[in-house]
mmCIF file of C-alpha atoms in Angstrom:
data_model
loop_
_atom_site.group_PDB
_atom_site.id
_atom_site.type_symbol
_atom_site.label_atom_id
_atom_site.label_comp_id
_atom_site.label_asym_id
_atom_site.label_seq_id
_atom_site.Cartn_x
_atom_site.Cartn_y
_atom_site.Cartn_z
ATOM 1 C CA MET A 1 0.179 -0.214 0.086
ATOM 2 C CA ASN A 2 1.159 3.517 -1.062
ATOM 3 C CA PRO A 3 0.507 5.812 1.878
ATOM 4 C CA GLU A 4 0.873 8.790 -0.790
ATOM 5 C CA VAL A 5 -2.361 7.998 -1.750
ATOM 6 C CA PHE A 6 -4.236 9.201 1.212
ATOM 7 C CA ARG A 7 -4.209 12.786 0.489
ATOM 8 C CA GLU A 8 -5.796 16.098 2.311
ATOM 9 C CA TYR A 9 -9.200 15.679 0.726
ATOM 10 C CA ASP A 10 -9.605 12.482 -0.802
ATOM 11 C CA VAL A 11 -7.628 9.158 -1.785
ATOM 12 C CA ARG A 12 -6.271 9.328 -5.086
ATOM 13 C CA GLY A 13 -3.728 7.759 -7.483
ATOM 14 C CA ILE A 14 -2.579 5.997 -10.576
ATOM 15 C CA VAL A 15 -4.735 3.000 -11.875
ATOM 16 C CA ASP A 16 -2.733 -0.305 -11.317
ATOM 17 C CA ARG A 17 0.059 1.130 -9.647
ATOM 18 C CA ASP A 18 -1.429 2.725 -6.434
ATOM 19 C CA LEU A 19 -4.944 1.665 -6.889
ATOM 20 C CA ASN A 20 -5.472 -2.077 -7.773
ATOM 21 C CA PRO A 21 -8.366 -4.104 -6.820
ATOM 22 C CA ASP A 22 -6.739 -5.645 -3.475
ATOM 23 C CA PHE A 23 -6.391 -2.082 -2.052
ATOM 24 C CA VAL A 24 -9.630 -0.825 -3.511
ATOM 25 C CA TYR A 25 -11.391 -3.499 -1.495
ATOM 26 C CA LEU A 26 -9.507 -2.866 1.741
ATOM 27 C CA LEU A 27 -10.175 1.122 1.648
ATOM 28 C CA GLY A 28 -14.143 -0.388 1.142
ATOM 29 C CA LEU A 29 -13.490 -2.274 4.271
ATOM 30 C CA ALA A 30 -11.679 0.902 5.977
ATOM 31 C CA ILE A 31 -14.525 3.318 4.991
ATOM 32 C CA GLY A 32 -17.566 0.802 6.322
ATOM 33 C CA THR A 33 -15.414 0.796 9.447
ATOM 34 C CA TYR A 34 -14.912 4.370 10.008
ATOM 35 C CA ALA A 35 -18.518 4.976 8.874
ATOM 36 C CA LEU A 36 -19.473 2.441 11.677
ATOM 37 C CA ARG A 37 -17.490 4.388 14.289
ATOM 38 C CA HIS A 38 -19.670 7.496 13.591
ATOM 39 C CA ASN A 39 -22.894 5.943 13.421
ATOM 40 C CA VAL A 40 -23.214 5.982 9.997
ATOM 41 C CA ARG A 41 -25.547 2.762 8.831
ATOM 42 C CA GLN A 42 -26.126 3.996 5.093
ATOM 43 C CA MET A 43 -24.448 5.611 2.519
ATOM 44 C CA THR A 44 -24.271 6.508 -1.017
ATOM 45 C CA LEU A 45 -22.211 5.411 -3.963
ATOM 46 C CA GLY A 46 -21.428 7.240 -7.478
ATOM 47 C CA ARG A 47 -18.929 7.126 -9.957
ATOM 48 C CA ASP A 48 -17.642 9.241 -12.937
ATOM 49 C CA CYS A 49 -16.935 7.883 -16.613
ATOM 50 C CA ARG A 50 -13.098 6.941 -16.152
ATOM 51 C CA LEU A 51 -12.144 3.567 -17.258
ATOM 52 C CA SER A 52 -11.526 2.319 -14.026
ATOM 53 C CA SER A 53 -14.641 3.677 -12.335
ATOM 54 C CA GLU A 54 -17.258 1.214 -13.050
ATOM 55 C CA ALA A 55 -14.927 -1.709 -11.428
ATOM 56 C CA TYR A 56 -13.457 0.417 -8.549
ATOM 57 C CA HIS A 57 -17.293 1.330 -7.756
ATOM 58 C CA ASP A 58 -18.204 -2.491 -7.651
ATOM 59 C CA ILE A 59 -15.157 -3.351 -5.793
ATOM 60 C CA VAL A 60 -15.274 -0.861 -2.842
ATOM 61 C CA GLY A 61 -18.878 -1.182 -2.671
ATOM 62 C CA ARG A 62 -18.445 -4.712 -1.953
ATOM 63 C CA GLY A 63 -15.992 -3.494 0.806
ATOM 64 C CA ILE A 64 -18.386 -1.498 2.257
ATOM 65 C CA ARG A 65 -21.253 -3.540 2.488
ATOM 66 C CA ALA A 66 -18.792 -6.256 4.014
ATOM 67 C CA THR A 67 -18.616 -4.146 7.259
ATOM 68 C CA GLY A 68 -22.626 -4.111 7.467
ATOM 69 C CA VAL A 69 -22.927 -0.987 6.152
ATOM 70 C CA ASP A 70 -25.925 -0.419 3.637
ATOM 71 C CA ILE A 71 -25.320 0.814 -0.072
ATOM 72 C CA ILE A 72 -27.466 3.082 -2.499
ATOM 73 C CA ASP A 73 -26.019 2.918 -5.497
ATOM 74 C CA ILE A 74 -26.913 6.025 -7.876
ATOM 75 C CA GLY A 75 -24.395 4.680 -10.778
ATOM 76 C CA LEU A 76 -22.962 7.198 -13.016
ATOM 77 C CA CYS A 77 -23.244 10.669 -11.857
ATOM 78 C CA ALA A 78 -21.504 13.937 -11.537
ATOM 79 C CA THR A 79 -20.122 14.867 -7.925
ATOM 80 C CA PRO A 80 -22.289 17.501 -7.036
ATOM 81 C CA MET A 81 -25.138 15.064 -7.541
ATOM 82 C CA LEU A 82 -23.627 12.268 -5.340
ATOM 83 C CA TYR A 83 -23.649 15.094 -2.547
ATOM 84 C CA PHE A 84 -27.288 15.944 -3.455
ATOM 85 C CA SER A 85 -28.165 12.366 -3.124
ATOM 86 C CA ILE A 86 -27.008 11.922 0.384
ATOM 87 C CA ARG A 87 -29.735 14.681 1.562
ATOM 88 C CA HIS A 88 -32.357 13.414 -1.105
ATOM 89 C CA PHE A 89 -32.237 10.083 0.537
ATOM 90 C CA GLN A 90 -31.477 10.934 3.697
ATOM 91 C CA ALA A 91 -28.283 8.658 4.035
ATOM 92 C CA ASP A 92 -25.640 8.945 6.460
ATOM 93 C CA GLY A 93 -22.903 9.507 4.138
ATOM 94 C CA GLY A 94 -21.820 8.803 0.429
ATOM 95 C CA ILE A 95 -18.792 7.782 -1.643
ATOM 96 C CA MET A 96 -17.724 9.287 -4.945
ATOM 97 C CA ILE A 97 -15.382 7.786 -7.318
ATOM 98 C CA THR A 98 -13.725 10.147 -9.415
ATOM 99 C CA GLY A 99 -10.552 11.465 -10.488
ATOM 100 C CA SER A 100 -11.661 15.231 -10.443
ATOM 101 C CA HIS A 101 -9.344 17.237 -12.820
ATOM 102 C CA ASN A 102 -6.517 14.627 -12.789
ATOM 103 C CA PRO A 103 -5.350 12.823 -16.037
ATOM 104 C CA PRO A 104 -7.094 9.607 -17.040
ATOM 105 C CA ASP A 105 -4.520 7.320 -15.447
ATOM 106 C CA PHE A 106 -5.857 8.879 -12.039
ATOM 107 C CA ASN A 107 -8.665 7.906 -9.994
ATOM 108 C CA GLY A 108 -9.868 8.537 -6.361
ATOM 109 C CA PHE A 109 -12.634 8.233 -3.643
ATOM 110 C CA LYS A 110 -14.057 11.347 -1.710
ATOM 111 C CA ILE A 111 -15.728 10.071 1.302
ATOM 112 C CA CYS A 112 -18.643 12.069 3.048
ATOM 113 C CA ILE A 113 -19.934 11.521 6.812
ATOM 114 C CA GLY A 114 -23.260 13.016 6.773
ATOM 115 C CA PRO A 115 -23.069 15.645 4.208
ATOM 116 C CA ASP A 116 -19.399 16.814 4.885
ATOM 117 C CA THR A 117 -16.343 15.286 2.965
ATOM 118 C CA ILE A 118 -13.653 13.730 5.275
ATOM 119 C CA TYR A 119 -10.242 15.493 5.345
ATOM 120 C CA GLY A 120 -6.629 15.578 6.886
ATOM 121 C CA GLU A 121 -6.341 13.480 10.225
ATOM 122 C CA GLU A 122 -9.913 11.653 8.925
ATOM 123 C CA ILE A 123 -8.446 10.530 5.861
ATOM 124 C CA GLN A 124 -5.318 9.443 7.614
ATOM 125 C CA GLU A 125 -7.762 7.085 9.812
ATOM 126 C CA LEU A 126 -8.551 5.169 6.913
ATOM 127 C CA ARG A 127 -4.836 4.635 6.328
ATOM 128 C CA ARG A 128 -4.291 3.534 9.884
ATOM 129 C CA ILE A 129 -7.366 0.839 9.652
ATOM 130 C CA ILE A 130 -5.936 -0.493 7.081
ATOM 131 C CA GLU A 131 -2.527 -1.187 8.635
ATOM 132 C CA SER A 132 -4.073 -2.272 11.614
ATOM 133 C CA SER A 133 -6.617 -4.791 9.817
ATOM 134 C CA SER A 134 -9.001 -3.720 12.545
ATOM 135 C CA PHE A 135 -12.260 -4.052 10.085
ATOM 136 C CA ALA A 136 -16.146 -4.591 10.898
ATOM 137 C CA THR A 137 -17.654 -7.471 9.871
ATOM 138 C CA GLY A 138 -21.311 -7.528 8.756
ATOM 139 C CA GLU A 139 -23.729 -7.885 5.643
ATOM 140 C CA GLY A 140 -24.888 -4.740 4.247
ATOM 141 C CA SER A 141 -27.630 -4.445 1.442
ATOM 142 C CA ALA A 142 -27.472 -2.807 -1.597
ATOM 143 C CA ARG A 143 -30.001 -1.151 -3.953
ATOM 144 C CA GLN A 144 -30.290 1.053 -7.030
ATOM 145 C CA GLU A 145 -31.708 4.282 -7.570
ATOM 146 C CA ASP A 146 -31.745 6.813 -10.162
ATOM 147 C CA ILE A 147 -31.120 10.590 -9.045
ATOM 148 C CA THR A 148 -31.025 12.239 -12.429
ATOM 149 C CA ARG A 149 -34.131 13.304 -12.728
ATOM 150 C CA VAL A 150 -34.669 14.375 -9.270
ATOM 151 C CA TYR A 151 -31.692 16.288 -9.642
ATOM 152 C CA GLN A 152 -32.757 17.909 -12.649
ATOM 153 C CA ASP A 153 -35.808 18.850 -11.462
ATOM 154 C CA TYR A 154 -34.499 20.279 -8.324
ATOM 155 C CA LEU A 155 -32.063 22.626 -10.371
ATOM 156 C CA PHE A 156 -34.825 23.629 -12.884
ATOM 157 C CA ARG A 157 -37.511 24.802 -10.154
ATOM 158 C CA ARG A 158 -34.542 26.635 -8.436
ATOM 159 C CA VAL A 159 -32.564 28.059 -11.302
ATOM 160 C CA ASP A 160 -34.211 30.654 -13.950
ATOM 161 C CA ILE A 161 -32.395 30.428 -17.160
ATOM 162 C CA LYS A 162 -34.097 32.698 -20.212
ATOM 163 C CA GLU A 163 -35.840 30.402 -22.905
ATOM 164 C CA GLY A 164 -33.728 30.507 -26.111
ATOM 165 C CA LEU A 165 -30.683 31.639 -24.677
ATOM 166 C CA LYS A 166 -27.399 30.449 -26.752
ATOM 167 C CA VAL A 167 -25.057 28.086 -24.821
ATOM 168 C CA VAL A 168 -21.828 26.359 -25.856
ATOM 169 C CA LEU A 169 -21.367 23.232 -23.997
ATOM 170 C CA ASP A 170 -17.622 21.615 -23.745
ATOM 171 C CA GLY A 171 -18.367 18.511 -21.711
ATOM 172 C CA GLY A 172 -14.955 17.458 -22.086
ATOM 173 C CA ASN A 173 -15.816 13.950 -22.209
ATOM 174 C CA GLY A 174 -16.812 14.099 -18.486
ATOM 175 C CA VAL A 175 -19.988 13.038 -17.085
ATOM 176 C CA GLY A 176 -20.929 16.994 -16.662
ATOM 177 C CA GLY A 177 -21.929 17.601 -19.915
ATOM 178 C CA PHE A 178 -23.866 14.130 -20.446
ATOM 179 C CA PHE A 179 -26.230 15.522 -17.413
ATOM 180 C CA ALA A 180 -26.093 19.357 -18.213
ATOM 181 C CA LEU A 181 -27.202 18.834 -21.953
ATOM 182 C CA PRO A 182 -30.592 17.558 -21.304
ATOM 183 C CA LEU A 183 -31.358 20.149 -18.584
ATOM 184 C CA LEU A 184 -30.154 23.071 -20.758
ATOM 185 C CA ARG A 185 -32.582 21.791 -23.288
ATOM 186 C CA ARG A 186 -35.319 21.491 -20.984
ATOM 187 C CA TYR A 187 -34.971 25.384 -20.404
ATOM 188 C CA GLY A 188 -35.168 25.852 -24.286
ATOM 189 C CA CYS A 189 -31.594 26.989 -24.480
ATOM 190 C CA ARG A 190 -30.292 26.716 -27.786
ATOM 191 C CA VAL A 191 -27.124 24.262 -27.051
ATOM 192 C CA THR A 192 -24.301 23.931 -29.424
ATOM 193 C CA GLU A 193 -22.274 20.924 -27.901
ATOM 194 C CA LEU A 194 -18.973 19.792 -27.697
ATOM 195 C CA TYR A 195 -17.632 16.708 -26.356
ATOM 196 C CA CYS A 196 -20.799 15.735 -24.251
ATOM 197 C CA ASP A 197 -20.149 11.977 -24.725
ATOM 198 C CA PRO A 198 -18.655 10.349 -21.585
ATOM 199 C CA ASP A 199 -15.372 8.594 -22.407
ATOM 200 C CA GLY A 200 -12.950 7.870 -19.716
ATOM 201 C CA ARG A 201 -9.746 8.288 -22.392
ATOM 202 C CA PHE A 202 -10.855 12.074 -22.465
ATOM 203 C CA PRO A 203 -9.561 12.504 -25.660
#
């Protein structure tokens, strides 16, 4: 295990070098154990479109459930949608699998206890749990939920955009453009779209 992956605000590293399936499973066990110590029983789980994110999503979720924490799986989403899902489902926390602004060979994990992202010594506590192998055990459940329409409805009710507004949307092949495009069209915007198809290679 490379201790350098435990950053100030997330767990992040290079795919297959720093982050491999065994480590991701241990991280899931650590997240679940840490969550239970903070009275977290249910967490939402989302991911971006990076090539490794779907596999990491499945593995980390398996690790979390093995501690007895329940998962609400919202699948592909933008990071703000993950934060929204915690409040919408009244969950106790959440995990977002994303490499954020980093190159395609990176990936990472943002962890929320309640609505707040853990950071600093809280991130280091995950490392210490893995190093000590002091994992909780249990049988957590999993269910899938689609947050997309609810999130778009929430924004549509609260943000006023003039119909017919001309918008150029460059999605950068991430998930942001994929979810923003139908929302802008719902407003009646005249959208010119660029790179709005999710592609984890970010060509």
